[in-house]
Each structure stands twice: as structure tokens, then as C-alpha cells.
């Protein structure tokens, strides 16, 4: 199949069905212990975005001034005040259960290649993630609803 025609098959919003990592020894591992929600969005101009999160993540503080103060203290290697440990713990757990990245994509007969340009995980920037074709699409009616 023509590469561009193949890539056009992905255009739209796709709900994640299953996420696993295939190790070189053939073993499958499941990020977030397999308890994951997510979406992949493919644009006609060759751009993609992925948002994946662990189900039942911790809630975090909405107190932006408290969060800004903690961020300042962390950046400046200041010892954190005792009452901030719970806030830091919840932010860590929430961030640890979330992955988002975007960039250009390409496809062949068996895989989609995500060329990562931005990511929550800095080590993924300028890498290519290979995604097997294990995604299910919502019905055309639901797909239209999911586009905004």
C-alpha cells in the first residue's frame, strides 16, 4: 500500500486499547500496571499527539501559590517545609502516572513511528517510538464527537 495512503488511515482520534512495551528478549511489560487510559490523535499533515495516563491517579493541590513556593524551593535546593511533603508526594505520583508527547508520524504495513519532538519525559525528545497497530477506533459517530 502507498505510504501516504497508509498514513491517511490513521487520521483522527484513537482510544488506547492496550499499552505494552516489548523488550528485546520478547517479554511484554505493562506501564502503569496495565491500568491505563489514553488517546492518540493523528493530523492529516503528518502530526500526532499522544496522551496516556494511569487510571485512578492521585489528586493534587489547586493552591497555585503553595505549588509555586515548593517549585522555587526545589529549584534552589532549599529544605522543604515539613507540611509540603504530602503535596510533593501527590504531585510526584500524579506526574509519574502520566505521559504526553507529540511530533511527526510515519507508518508502514505493521507499525506507526512517532518521531517525538516534545514530551513530558525529556529523554524521549528526538527519539522514535514504534507503535504496533493494536489500537481500536471509536465509531465514526464517536470519532466526530471527539474532535474539537
Short mmCIF file of C-alpha atoms in Angstrom, two decimals:
data_model
loop_
_atom_site.label_atom_id
_atom_site.label_comp_id
_atom_site.label_asym_id
_atom_site.label_seq_id
_atom_site.Cartn_x
_atom_site.Cartn_y
_atom_site.Cartn_z
CA UNK A 1 0.00 0.00 0.00
CA UNK A 2 1.19 3.54 -0.79
CA UNK A 3 2.86 5.10 2.28
CA UNK A 4 0.74 8.30 2.20
CA UNK A 5 -2.45 6.30 1.71
CA UNK A 6 -1.48 4.08 4.65
CA UNK A 7 -0.76 7.09 6.88
CA UNK A 8 -4.14 8.63 5.98
CA UNK A 9 -5.83 5.56 7.52
CA UNK A 10 -4.70 6.82 10.94
CA UNK A 11 -6.14 10.32 10.71
CA UNK A 12 -8.46 11.04 13.62
CA UNK A 13 -8.68 10.33 17.33
CA UNK A 14 -7.98 6.82 18.61
CA UNK A 15 -8.70 5.49 22.09
CA UNK A 16 -5.94 3.38 23.57
CA UNK A 17 -6.93 -0.28 23.75
CA UNK A 18 -3.76 -1.68 25.33
CA UNK A 19 -0.29 -0.34 26.09
CA UNK A 20 2.68 -2.60 26.50
CA UNK A 21 6.40 -2.40 25.88
CA UNK A 22 8.04 -5.27 24.04
CA UNK A 23 11.53 -5.85 25.46
CA UNK A 24 14.42 -7.15 23.30
CA UNK A 25 14.03 -10.58 24.95
CA UNK A 26 10.39 -10.71 23.75
CA UNK A 27 8.88 -10.09 27.19
CA UNK A 28 5.92 -7.71 27.41
CA UNK A 29 5.80 -5.16 30.24
CA UNK A 30 2.77 -3.02 31.04
CA UNK A 31 3.30 0.64 32.02
CA UNK A 32 1.06 1.74 34.88
CA UNK A 33 0.48 -1.97 35.63
CA UNK A 34 -1.82 -2.10 32.60
CA UNK A 35 -4.33 0.29 34.20
CA UNK A 36 -4.21 2.98 31.55
CA UNK A 37 -6.41 5.36 29.57
CA UNK A 38 -5.24 7.31 26.60
CA UNK A 39 -5.72 8.83 23.19
CA UNK A 40 -3.66 9.16 20.04
CA UNK A 41 -4.50 11.94 17.64
CA UNK A 42 -3.23 11.86 14.05
CA UNK A 43 -3.49 15.01 11.89
CA UNK A 44 -3.69 14.93 8.06
CA UNK A 45 -0.48 16.99 7.80
CA UNK A 46 1.58 14.25 9.48
CA UNK A 47 1.49 15.42 13.10
CA UNK A 48 0.48 13.28 16.07
CA UNK A 49 -0.12 13.67 19.78
CA UNK A 50 -0.33 11.02 22.49
CA UNK A 51 -1.80 11.42 25.96
CA UNK A 52 -1.64 8.41 28.28
CA UNK A 53 -2.46 8.22 31.96
CA UNK A 54 -2.74 5.72 34.74
CA UNK A 55 -6.27 5.16 35.95
CA UNK A 56 -7.07 6.43 39.47
CA UNK A 57 -4.18 8.90 39.78
CA UNK A 58 -3.77 10.92 42.99
CA UNK A 59 -5.49 14.28 43.21
CA UNK A 60 -3.18 17.27 43.57
CA UNK A 61 -3.38 20.64 45.28
CA UNK A 62 -5.12 23.51 43.49
CA UNK A 63 -3.26 26.06 45.62
CA UNK A 64 -1.06 27.65 42.93
CA UNK A 65 0.83 29.92 45.35
CA UNK A 66 1.74 26.93 47.53
CA UNK A 67 2.85 24.97 44.45
CA UNK A 68 4.92 27.92 43.18
CA UNK A 69 6.65 28.21 46.55
CA UNK A 70 7.51 24.49 46.54
CA UNK A 71 8.82 24.73 42.96
CA UNK A 72 11.03 27.67 43.97
CA UNK A 73 12.36 25.75 46.98
CA UNK A 74 13.11 22.67 44.87
CA UNK A 75 14.90 24.70 42.16
CA UNK A 76 17.05 26.41 44.79
CA UNK A 77 17.81 23.24 46.78
CA UNK A 78 16.09 24.69 49.82
CA UNK A 79 14.98 22.25 52.51
CA UNK A 80 11.24 21.81 52.15
CA UNK A 81 8.97 22.71 54.99
CA UNK A 82 7.51 19.66 56.75
CA UNK A 83 3.90 20.40 55.74
CA UNK A 84 4.76 20.36 52.00
CA UNK A 85 5.77 16.69 51.83
CA UNK A 86 2.22 15.45 51.13
CA UNK A 87 1.79 17.97 48.29
CA UNK A 88 5.12 16.95 46.74
CA UNK A 89 4.24 13.25 47.11
CA UNK A 90 0.86 13.71 45.37
CA UNK A 91 2.39 15.73 42.52
CA UNK A 92 5.08 13.10 42.04
CA UNK A 93 2.53 10.29 41.93
CA UNK A 94 0.26 12.20 39.55
CA UNK A 95 3.12 13.09 37.18
CA UNK A 96 4.56 9.59 37.40
CA UNK A 97 1.23 8.25 36.14
CA UNK A 98 1.08 10.45 33.05
CA UNK A 99 2.84 10.57 29.69
CA UNK A 100 2.27 13.03 26.87
CA UNK A 101 4.25 13.57 23.70
CA UNK A 102 3.86 14.90 20.16
CA UNK A 103 5.67 15.11 16.85
CA UNK A 104 5.57 13.85 13.27
CA UNK A 105 4.47 10.32 12.39
CA UNK A 106 5.08 7.80 9.64
CA UNK A 107 3.63 4.33 9.04
CA UNK A 108 4.37 1.09 7.26
CA UNK A 109 2.41 -2.14 6.95
CA UNK A 110 2.93 -3.16 10.58
CA UNK A 111 3.87 -0.13 12.67
CA UNK A 112 3.36 3.57 13.25
CA UNK A 113 6.52 5.56 14.05
CA UNK A 114 6.18 8.53 16.39
CA UNK A 115 9.09 10.96 15.91
CA UNK A 116 8.97 12.72 19.28
CA UNK A 117 9.60 16.48 19.30
CA UNK A 118 8.05 17.40 22.68
CA UNK A 119 7.38 15.20 25.70
CA UNK A 120 6.74 15.21 29.42
CA UNK A 121 9.71 12.83 29.51
CA UNK A 122 12.77 14.77 28.26
CA UNK A 123 14.63 11.57 27.37
CA UNK A 124 12.02 10.82 24.69
CA UNK A 125 12.63 14.07 22.76
CA UNK A 126 14.40 13.41 19.43
CA UNK A 127 13.67 9.68 19.58
CA UNK A 128 11.33 7.50 17.55
CA UNK A 129 8.76 5.40 19.36
CA UNK A 130 7.36 2.44 17.44
CA UNK A 131 3.70 1.67 17.95
CA UNK A 132 2.23 -1.65 16.84
CA UNK A 133 -1.18 -1.48 15.22
CA UNK A 134 -3.16 -2.55 18.27
CA UNK A 135 -5.49 0.44 18.56
CA UNK A 136 -9.23 0.40 18.17
CA UNK A 137 -11.07 3.35 16.77
CA UNK A 138 -14.32 4.75 18.10
CA UNK A 139 -17.27 4.51 15.78
CA UNK A 140 -17.35 7.26 13.11
CA UNK A 141 -20.09 8.99 15.11
CA UNK A 142 -17.97 8.94 18.31
CA UNK A 143 -14.87 9.97 16.38
CA UNK A 144 -16.67 13.09 15.16
CA UNK A 145 -17.69 13.90 18.73
CA UNK A 146 -14.14 13.51 19.99
CA UNK A 147 -12.74 16.08 17.55
CA UNK A 148 -12.84 19.62 18.87
#
